[in-house]
CSV table of C-alpha atoms in Angstrom, one decimal:
chain,number,residue,atom,x,y,z
A,732,UNK,CA,18.2,-6.1,-12.2
A,733,UNK,CA,21.5,-8.5,-12.1
A,734,UNK,CA,22.6,-7.4,-9.0
A,735,UNK,CA,25.6,-10.3,-9.2
A,736,UNK,CA,27.3,-8.6,-11.6
A,737,UNK,CA,26.5,-4.9,-10.5
A,738,UNK,CA,28.1,-6.0,-7.3
A,739,UNK,CA,31.4,-7.5,-8.6
A,740,UNK,CA,33.8,-4.4,-7.3
A,741,UNK,CA,34.3,-4.4,-3.3
A,742,UNK,CA,34.8,-0.6,-3.5
A,743,UNK,CA,31.2,-0.1,-5.1
A,744,UNK,CA,29.1,-2.4,-2.7
A,745,UNK,CA,28.3,0.7,0.1
A,746,UNK,CA,27.6,2.7,-2.8
A,747,UNK,CA,25.3,0.6,-4.6
A,748,UNK,CA,23.5,-0.5,-1.3
A,749,UNK,CA,22.8,3.0,-0.7
A,750,UNK,CA,21.2,3.5,-4.0
A,751,UNK,CA,18.9,0.3,-3.5
A,752,UNK,CA,17.9,1.1,-0.3
A,753,UNK,CA,14.3,2.4,0.5
A,754,UNK,CA,10.6,0.9,-0.8
A,755,UNK,CA,11.5,-2.0,-3.3
A,756,UNK,CA,9.8,-1.3,-6.2
A,757,UNK,CA,7.2,-4.1,-7.7
A,758,UNK,CA,9.8,-5.2,-10.6
A,759,UNK,CA,12.3,-6.1,-8.1
A,760,UNK,CA,10.5,-8.1,-5.8
A,761,UNK,CA,10.4,-11.1,-7.1
A,762,UNK,CA,13.2,-12.8,-7.0
A,763,UNK,CA,13.5,-16.3,-5.2
A,764,UNK,CA,14.0,-16.2,-1.5
A,765,UNK,CA,14.3,-18.8,1.3
A,766,UNK,CA,12.3,-18.0,4.5
A,767,UNK,CA,12.5,-19.4,8.0
A,768,UNK,CA,9.8,-19.2,10.5
A,769,UNK,CA,9.7,-16.5,13.1
A,770,UNK,CA,12.1,-17.7,16.5
A,771,UNK,CA,10.4,-17.2,19.5
A,772,UNK,CA,12.4,-14.2,20.0
A,773,UNK,CA,11.5,-12.6,17.1
A,774,UNK,CA,7.8,-12.2,18.7
A,775,UNK,CA,6.6,-8.5,18.6
A,776,UNK,CA,6.8,-6.6,22.0
A,777,UNK,CA,3.7,-4.5,22.8
A,778,UNK,CA,2.9,-2.1,20.7
A,779,UNK,CA,3.9,1.7,21.2
A,780,UNK,CA,2.0,3.8,17.8
A,781,UNK,CA,3.5,6.4,16.3
A,782,UNK,CA,2.6,9.2,17.4
A,783,UNK,CA,0.5,11.5,14.6
A,784,UNK,CA,-0.3,14.9,16.7
A,785,UNK,CA,-0.9,17.2,14.4
A,786,UNK,CA,-2.5,17.1,10.9
A,787,UNK,CA,-0.4,16.5,7.2
A,788,UNK,CA,0.0,19.4,5.4
A,789,UNK,CA,-2.5,21.0,3.1
A,790,UNK,CA,-2.4,19.2,0.4
A,791,UNK,CA,-4.1,16.9,-2.0
A,792,UNK,CA,-4.9,14.0,0.5
A,793,UNK,CA,-5.3,11.4,-3.1
A,794,UNK,CA,-2.4,12.6,-5.1
A,795,UNK,CA,-0.5,11.9,-2.3
A,796,UNK,CA,-1.9,8.5,-2.0
A,797,UNK,CA,-1.7,7.9,-6.0
A,798,UNK,CA,2.0,8.6,-5.4
A,799,UNK,CA,2.6,6.1,-3.1
A,800,UNK,CA,1.1,3.1,-5.0
A,801,UNK,CA,3.5,0.5,-6.0
A,802,UNK,CA,1.5,-2.7,-7.1
A,803,UNK,CA,-0.5,-3.1,-10.2
A,804,UNK,CA,-3.2,-0.9,-11.9
A,805,UNK,CA,-6.7,-0.8,-13.1
A,806,UNK,CA,-5.5,-2.8,-16.1
A,807,UNK,CA,-3.9,-5.7,-14.2
A,808,UNK,CA,-6.7,-7.9,-14.3
A,809,UNK,CA,-10.2,-7.6,-15.8
A,810,UNK,CA,-11.9,-8.9,-12.3
A,811,UNK,CA,-9.5,-5.7,-10.7
A,812,UNK,CA,-11.8,-3.1,-12.6
A,813,UNK,CA,-15.2,-5.4,-12.3
A,814,UNK,CA,-14.9,-5.0,-8.4
A,815,UNK,CA,-14.1,-1.2,-9.1
A,816,UNK,CA,-17.6,-1.3,-10.5
A,817,UNK,CA,-19.5,-3.1,-7.7
A,818,UNK,CA,-17.6,-0.3,-5.4
A,819,UNK,CA,-19.4,2.7,-7.2
A,820,UNK,CA,-22.4,1.4,-9.0
A,821,UNK,CA,-24.5,3.6,-6.9
A,822,UNK,CA,-21.4,7.0,-6.8
A,823,UNK,CA,-23.7,8.7,-4.2
A,824,UNK,CA,-23.4,6.0,-1.6
A,825,UNK,CA,-19.9,5.5,-2.8
A,826,UNK,CA,-19.1,8.7,-2.1
A,827,UNK,CA,-20.9,9.3,1.2
A,828,UNK,CA,-19.4,5.9,2.4
A,829,UNK,CA,-15.7,7.0,1.6
A,830,UNK,CA,-16.8,10.8,3.1
A,831,UNK,CA,-17.5,9.1,6.7
A,832,UNK,CA,-14.1,7.0,6.3
A,833,UNK,CA,-12.2,9.7,5.0
A,834,UNK,CA,-10.7,11.3,8.7
A,835,UNK,CA,-9.6,7.6,9.3
A,836,UNK,CA,-8.3,6.9,6.2
A,837,UNK,CA,-6.0,10.1,6.2
A,838,UNK,CA,-4.8,9.1,9.6
A,839,UNK,CA,-3.8,5.5,8.4
A,840,UNK,CA,-2.1,7.2,5.3
A,841,UNK,CA,0.0,9.5,7.6
A,842,UNK,CA,1.2,5.9,9.5
A,843,UNK,CA,1.7,3.8,6.5
A,844,UNK,CA,4.2,6.9,5.5
A,845,UNK,CA,6.2,6.8,7.9
A,846,UNK,CA,6.6,2.8,7.9
A,847,UNK,CA,7.1,3.3,4.2
A,848,UNK,CA,4.2,0.7,3.4
A,849,UNK,CA,2.7,1.1,0.0
A,850,UNK,CA,-0.3,3.6,-0.2
A,851,UNK,CA,-2.6,0.5,-1.4
A,852,UNK,CA,-2.7,-0.5,2.0
A,853,UNK,CA,-4.0,2.4,3.4
A,854,UNK,CA,-6.8,1.2,1.6
A,855,UNK,CA,-7.0,-2.3,3.2
A,856,UNK,CA,-9.5,-1.4,6.1
A,857,UNK,CA,-12.1,-0.2,3.4
A,858,UNK,CA,-11.7,-4.2,2.0
A,859,UNK,CA,-12.0,-5.2,5.6
A,860,UNK,CA,-14.3,-2.9,7.1
A,861,UNK,CA,-15.2,0.1,5.2
A,862,UNK,CA,-13.1,1.6,8.1
A,863,UNK,CA,-16.2,1.2,10.6
A,864,UNK,CA,-14.6,0.0,14.1
A,865,UNK,CA,-16.2,-3.5,14.3
A,866,UNK,CA,-17.1,-4.2,17.9
A,867,UNK,CA,-15.7,-7.2,19.7
A,868,UNK,CA,-17.6,-10.4,20.0
A,869,UNK,CA,-15.9,-13.4,21.1
A,870,UNK,CA,-13.6,-15.3,18.6
A,871,UNK,CA,-14.3,-13.0,16.2
A,872,UNK,CA,-12.0,-10.5,14.2
A,873,UNK,CA,-12.8,-6.6,15.6
A,874,UNK,CA,-11.6,-3.2,14.4
A,875,UNK,CA,-11.0,-1.6,11.4
A,876,UNK,CA,-8.5,-4.0,10.2
A,877,UNK,CA,-10.4,-6.8,11.3
A,878,UNK,CA,-7.8,-8.6,13.9
A,879,UNK,CA,-8.8,-12.1,15.5
A,880,UNK,CA,-7.8,-11.9,19.0
A,881,UNK,CA,-5.2,-14.4,18.7
A,882,UNK,CA,-3.6,-12.2,16.1
A,883,UNK,CA,-3.9,-9.3,17.6
A,884,UNK,CA,-2.0,-10.5,21.1
A,885,UNK,CA,0.9,-11.9,19.1
A,886,UNK,CA,0.9,-8.4,17.3
A,887,UNK,CA,1.8,-7.1,21.0
A,888,UNK,CA,-1.8,-5.4,21.0
A,889,UNK,CA,-3.4,-5.2,24.5
A,890,UNK,CA,-6.6,-7.4,24.7
A,891,UNK,CA,-8.8,-8.3,27.4
A,892,UNK,CA,-12.0,-7.2,29.5
A,893,UNK,CA,-11.5,-3.6,29.9
A,894,UNK,CA,-9.5,-2.7,27.0
A,895,UNK,CA,-9.2,-4.4,23.2
A,896,UNK,CA,-6.5,-2.3,21.6
A,897,UNK,CA,-7.9,-3.9,18.3
A,898,UNK,CA,-10.3,-1.2,18.7
A,899,UNK,CA,-7.5,1.4,19.1
A,900,UNK,CA,-6.9,2.7,15.9
A,901,UNK,CA,-3.3,4.5,16.5
A,902,UNK,CA,-2.3,0.9,18.6
A,903,UNK,CA,-3.9,-1.3,15.9
A,904,UNK,CA,-2.5,0.9,12.7
A,905,UNK,CA,0.7,1.1,14.1
A,906,UNK,CA,1.0,-3.2,14.8
A,907,UNK,CA,-0.3,-3.7,11.4
A,908,UNK,CA,2.1,-1.6,9.2
A,909,UNK,CA,4.7,-3.2,11.4
A,910,UNK,CA,3.0,-6.9,10.3
A,911,UNK,CA,2.9,-5.8,6.7
A,912,UNK,CA,6.2,-4.8,6.8
A,913,UNK,CA,7.8,-8.1,8.4
A,914,UNK,CA,5.7,-9.6,5.3
A,915,UNK,CA,7.2,-7.5,2.9
A,916,UNK,CA,10.8,-8.6,4.3
A,917,UNK,CA,10.2,-12.4,3.9
A,918,UNK,CA,8.2,-12.6,0.8
A,919,UNK,CA,9.6,-9.5,-0.8
A,920,UNK,CA,6.3,-8.8,-2.9
A,921,UNK,CA,3.4,-6.5,-1.3
A,922,UNK,CA,1.3,-9.0,-3.3
A,923,UNK,CA,2.0,-12.0,-1.5
A,924,UNK,CA,2.1,-9.4,1.5
A,925,UNK,CA,-1.9,-9.1,1.4
A,926,UNK,CA,-2.1,-12.5,0.8
A,927,UNK,CA,-0.1,-13.2,4.3
A,928,UNK,CA,-2.4,-11.0,5.2
A,929,UNK,CA,-5.7,-13.0,4.4
A,930,UNK,CA,-4.7,-16.4,4.7
A,931,UNK,CA,-1.7,-16.3,7.3
A,932,UNK,CA,2.1,-16.1,7.1
A,933,UNK,CA,2.8,-19.7,7.7
A,934,UNK,CA,0.7,-20.4,4.6
A,935,UNK,CA,2.8,-18.2,2.6
A,936,UNK,CA,5.7,-19.4,4.1
A,937,UNK,CA,4.5,-23.1,3.2
A,938,UNK,CA,3.9,-22.3,-0.3
A,939,UNK,CA,6.7,-20.2,-1.2
A,940,UNK,CA,9.4,-22.5,0.4
A,941,UNK,CA,7.8,-25.4,-1.7
A,942,UNK,CA,7.4,-23.3,-5.3
A,943,UNK,CA,9.5,-19.8,-4.8
A,944,UNK,CA,8.0,-16.4,-5.0
A,945,UNK,CA,5.4,-15.9,-7.9
A,946,UNK,CA,6.4,-14.0,-11.3
A,947,UNK,CA,5.5,-10.5,-12.0
A,948,UNK,CA,2.5,-12.1,-14.6
A,949,UNK,CA,0.0,-12.3,-13.9
A,950,UNK,CA,-1.0,-9.7,-11.5
A,951,UNK,CA,-2.7,-11.7,-9.4
A,952,UNK,CA,-0.6,-14.6,-8.3
A,953,UNK,CA,-1.6,-18.0,-9.5
A,954,UNK,CA,-1.0,-20.0,-6.1
A,955,UNK,CA,-3.2,-22.7,-4.4
A,956,UNK,CA,-5.0,-20.5,-1.9
A,957,UNK,CA,-8.7,-20.0,-1.2
A,958,UNK,CA,-10.6,-17.9,-3.5
A,959,UNK,CA,-11.8,-15.6,-0.9
A,960,UNK,CA,-7.8,-14.7,-0.7
A,961,UNK,CA,-7.2,-14.2,-4.3
A,962,UNK,CA,-10.5,-12.1,-4.0
A,963,UNK,CA,-9.2,-10.0,-1.1
A,964,UNK,CA,-5.9,-8.6,-3.0
A,965,UNK,CA,-8.8,-8.2,-6.3
A,966,UNK,CA,-10.5,-6.1,-4.3
A,967,UNK,CA,-7.6,-3.6,-2.4
A,968,UNK,CA,-5.9,-3.5,-6.5
A,969,UNK,CA,-9.8,-2.4,-7.4
A,970,UNK,CA,-10.7,0.6,-4.5
A,971,UNK,CA,-7.0,1.9,-5.1
A,972,UNK,CA,-8.1,1.6,-9.1
A,973,UNK,CA,-10.7,4.3,-8.0
A,974,UNK,CA,-8.6,6.2,-6.2
A,975,UNK,CA,-6.5,6.4,-9.6
A,976,UNK,CA,-9.1,7.0,-12.1
A,977,UNK,CA,-12.0,8.6,-10.5
A,978,UNK,CA,-13.7,9.9,-13.8
A,979,UNK,CA,-13.7,6.4,-15.2
A,980,UNK,CA,-16.6,5.4,-12.5
A,981,UNK,CA,-18.4,9.0,-12.6
A,982,UNK,CA,-17.3,9.4,-8.9
A,983,UNK,CA,-15.9,12.7,-6.8
A,984,UNK,CA,-13.4,11.8,-4.1
A,985,UNK,CA,-14.1,14.2,-1.0
A,986,UNK,CA,-11.5,16.4,0.7
A,987,UNK,CA,-11.0,16.4,4.6
A,988,UNK,CA,-10.6,19.8,5.7
A,989,UNK,CA,-7.9,20.2,8.2
A,990,UNK,CA,-10.0,20.9,10.9
A,991,UNK,CA,-11.4,17.6,11.0
A,992,UNK,CA,-8.6,15.2,10.3
A,993,UNK,CA,-7.9,12.8,13.1
A,994,UNK,CA,-5.1,13.5,15.8
A,995,UNK,CA,-3.8,11.7,18.8
A,996,UNK,CA,-4.2,13.8,21.7
A,997,UNK,CA,-2.1,13.3,25.2
A,998,UNK,CA,-4.2,12.7,28.3
A,999,UNK,CA,-1.9,13.1,31.3
A,1000,UNK,CA,-4.2,11.6,33.9
A,1001,UNK,CA,-7.2,9.5,33.4
A,1002,UNK,CA,-10.6,11.3,33.1
A,1003,UNK,CA,-14.5,10.5,32.3
A,1004,UNK,CA,-15.2,10.3,28.9
A,1005,UNK,CA,-18.0,12.7,29.5
A,1006,UNK,CA,-15.3,15.2,31.2
A,1007,UNK,CA,-13.4,14.9,28.0
A,1008,UNK,CA,-16.1,15.4,25.7
A,1009,UNK,CA,-17.2,18.8,27.5
A,1010,UNK,CA,-13.6,19.9,27.7
A,1011,UNK,CA,-13.5,19.3,23.6
A,1012,UNK,CA,-17.0,20.6,22.7
A,1013,UNK,CA,-17.4,17.3,21.5
A,1014,UNK,CA,-20.5,14.8,21.8
A,1015,UNK,CA,-19.9,12.0,24.5
A,1016,UNK,CA,-21.3,9.3,21.6
A,1017,UNK,CA,-18.9,11.4,18.8
A,1018,UNK,CA,-16.2,10.8,21.2
A,1019,UNK,CA,-16.2,7.2,22.0
A,1020,UNK,CA,-16.9,6.4,18.5
A,1021,UNK,CA,-13.7,7.8,18.1
A,1022,UNK,CA,-12.5,5.6,21.3
A,1023,UNK,CA,-13.9,2.4,21.3
A,1024,UNK,CA,-11.1,0.3,22.8
A,1025,UNK,CA,-12.2,1.2,26.3
A,1026,UNK,CA,-15.3,-1.4,28.3
A,1027,UNK,CA,-15.2,2.2,30.8
A,1028,UNK,CA,-16.4,5.5,30.9
A,1029,UNK,CA,-13.3,6.0,32.6
A,1030,UNK,CA,-10.0,6.6,30.0
A,1031,UNK,CA,-7.4,5.1,31.5
A,1032,UNK,CA,-3.7,6.4,31.2
A,1033,UNK,CA,-2.2,3.2,31.5
A,1034,UNK,CA,-4.1,1.4,28.7
A,1035,UNK,CA,-3.2,4.3,26.1
A,1036,UNK,CA,-2.4,7.9,27.3
A,1037,UNK,CA,-3.8,9.5,24.6
A,1038,UNK,CA,-7.2,10.2,22.8
A,1039,UNK,CA,-8.3,10.4,19.0
A,1040,UNK,CA,-9.8,13.9,18.0
A,1041,UNK,CA,-10.2,15.8,15.2
A,1042,UNK,CA,-7.5,18.5,14.7
A,1043,UNK,CA,-10.2,21.4,16.0
A,1044,UNK,CA,-11.7,19.3,18.9
A,1045,UNK,CA,-7.6,18.7,19.7
A,1046,UNK,CA,-6.8,22.2,20.1
A,1047,UNK,CA,-9.9,23.1,22.5
A,1048,UNK,CA,-9.0,19.8,24.6
A,1049,UNK,CA,-5.4,21.0,25.3
A,1050,UNK,CA,-6.3,24.5,25.6
A,1051,UNK,CA,-9.0,23.8,28.2
A,1052,UNK,CA,-6.6,21.1,30.4
A,1053,UNK,CA,-4.1,24.1,30.3
A,1054,UNK,CA,-6.4,26.1,31.7
A,1055,UNK,CA,-7.6,23.6,34.5
A,1056,UNK,CA,-3.9,22.7,35.4
A,1057,UNK,CA,-3.1,26.5,35.7
A,1058,UNK,CA,-3.9,28.2,39.2
A,1059,UNK,CA,-3.2,31.7,37.3
A,1060,UNK,CA,-6.2,31.0,35.2
A,1061,UNK,CA,-8.6,31.9,38.0
A,1062,UNK,CA,-10.5,28.4,36.6
A,1063,UNK,CA,-10.8,26.9,40.1
A,1064,UNK,CA,-14.1,25.1,39.0
A,1065,UNK,CA,-12.0,23.5,36.2
A,1066,UNK,CA,-9.2,22.6,38.1
A,1067,UNK,CA,-11.0,21.5,41.2
A,1068,UNK,CA,-13.0,19.0,38.3
A,1069,UNK,CA,-9.9,17.7,36.9
A,1070,UNK,CA,-8.7,17.0,40.7
A,1071,UNK,CA,-11.6,14.9,40.9
A,1072,UNK,CA,-10.9,12.9,37.9
A,1073,UNK,CA,-7.5,12.3,39.0
A,1074,UNK,CA,-8.1,10.9,42.7
A,1075,UNK,CA,-11.8,10.2,43.4
A,1076,UNK,CA,-13.3,7.4,43.4
A,1077,UNK,CA,-16.5,7.0,40.9
A,1078,UNK,CA,-19.3,8.8,42.0
A,1079,UNK,CA,-22.9,6.7,40.6
A,1080,UNK,CA,-26.0,7.9,39.6
A,1081,UNK,CA,-28.9,5.0,39.9
A,1082,UNK,CA,-30.4,4.6,36.8
A,1083,UNK,CA,-32.2,1.2,35.0
A,1084,UNK,CA,-32.4,-0.2,32.0
A,1085,UNK,CA,-35.2,-2.1,30.1
A,1086,UNK,CA,-33.9,-5.1,28.3
A,1087,UNK,CA,-35.2,-5.7,24.8
A,1088,UNK,CA,-35.6,-8.7,22.4
A,1089,UNK,CA,-32.1,-9.9,21.5
A,1090,UNK,CA,-30.1,-7.8,23.7
A,1091,UNK,CA,-27.2,-9.0,25.5
A,1092,UNK,CA,-25.5,-8.2,28.4
A,1093,UNK,CA,-22.4,-7.0,26.4
A,1094,UNK,CA,-24.3,-4.9,24.5
A,1095,UNK,CA,-26.3,-3.4,27.4
A,1096,UNK,CA,-22.6,-2.9,28.8
A,1097,UNK,CA,-21.0,-0.8,26.1
A,1098,UNK,CA,-24.0,1.3,26.0
A,1099,UNK,CA,-23.6,2.2,29.4
A,1100,UNK,CA,-19.8,2.1,29.8
A,1101,UNK,CA,-20.0,-0.2,32.3
A,1102,UNK,CA,-18.6,-4.0,32.6
A,1103,UNK,CA,-20.3,-6.9,32.1
A,1104,UNK,CA,-19.2,-8.3,35.7
A,1105,UNK,CA,-20.4,-5.0,37.2
A,1106,UNK,CA,-24.3,-5.6,35.5
A,1107,UNK,CA,-23.9,-9.3,36.8
A,1108,UNK,CA,-23.3,-7.7,40.5
A,1109,UNK,CA,-25.7,-5.0,40.6
A,1110,UNK,CA,-28.2,-7.5,39.6
A,1111,UNK,CA,-27.4,-10.7,40.9
A,1112,UNK,CA,-27.3,-12.6,37.8
A,1113,UNK,CA,-25.6,-15.5,37.5
A,1114,UNK,CA,-24.5,-15.1,33.9
A,1115,UNK,CA,-25.2,-13.4,30.5
A,1116,UNK,CA,-27.9,-15.9,29.0
A,1117,UNK,CA,-30.0,-15.0,32.6
A,1118,UNK,CA,-31.6,-12.0,30.9
A,1119,UNK,CA,-35.0,-11.7,29.7
A,1120,UNK,CA,-37.0,-9.0,27.6
A,1121,UNK,CA,-38.8,-6.9,29.5
A,1122,UNK,CA,-36.5,-7.2,33.1
A,1123,UNK,CA,-35.4,-4.2,34.4
A,1124,UNK,CA,-31.7,-4.0,34.8
A,1125,UNK,CA,-30.1,-1.5,37.6
A,1126,UNK,CA,-27.2,0.6,36.5
A,1127,UNK,CA,-24.5,3.1,37.9
A,1128,UNK,CA,-23.3,5.7,35.8
A,1129,UNK,CA,-20.6,7.8,36.3
A,1130,UNK,CA,-21.8,11.3,37.0
């Protein structure tokens, strides 16, 4: 598209700018560009997630996803089909994994649509983690997006002993979508945006500054990068290929009932997870799996004033919190408990845990929704390496 020819007449400039607005196509994304590093003032501020408080309309999730694809299709490169076959070599196992991932996938899709990020990147967590919220390990990536600690902080995510927003799906997803959008603004190519996500923005800046943007062909750009970075894009296109042509790989794509779609549910004051679970009619374990970012049992609204819940459970929690706060409801017990959650200190019930081989204090702290520091304090431990198999640890658990 020759913009210089089309934009000669000054009177047509505003019209053409309007016509060219929106999501750039792959064909229009490879013009040469000069890029510069981010200035300090451009470093992202703390993330405020896009609020998704209701499930999307009851339409076919997969059709909507296919319609948002912009990158090369199944036949772009033989390696794409090869990886698609690897993903689906056991159709039953693949379908089970996709079914487990679907609530998170649908949520990510809603956020991506609001940021106008192509549908292929909705599938990025499949490549990174199969949508599993990978727990925190020191100096390692975490969450469904597999974000490194330093990268997370540069994206504006809170990461500390009490709360790790890499495990907070709304916060992390919002930050990733902003990051991908920034990559596209810089490189004008969604394929290069994926390379940058895997290899780092600075590395891609160096390459494109030195040799220009890659051409449309081949579909997998030949750039002097680590093989794993190229394979990352191949895998992304491969899972998109399966979504494009599931029958080609003898798989069926599951449909998520509206009641099971994840939504952000406002929490107006700090509450224990056990209290939230009771009000929402969900197990504490299931609630923690959906909201693993906090290391404590109490949901601190200063960290995140929401919880992720299936739509049906979110409705139940909202109704219960409304009834608890309404004196006219006659629900004095609920109202008293809610006030206690809001104003009184923790009450502890003494329990113990017997250390098994290979366990760490961090694992035990996560299991009982407490902190390593608290375990060390209760058991007079000098450090995590002090525990031994068979050792009995004192615990305190919120009632």
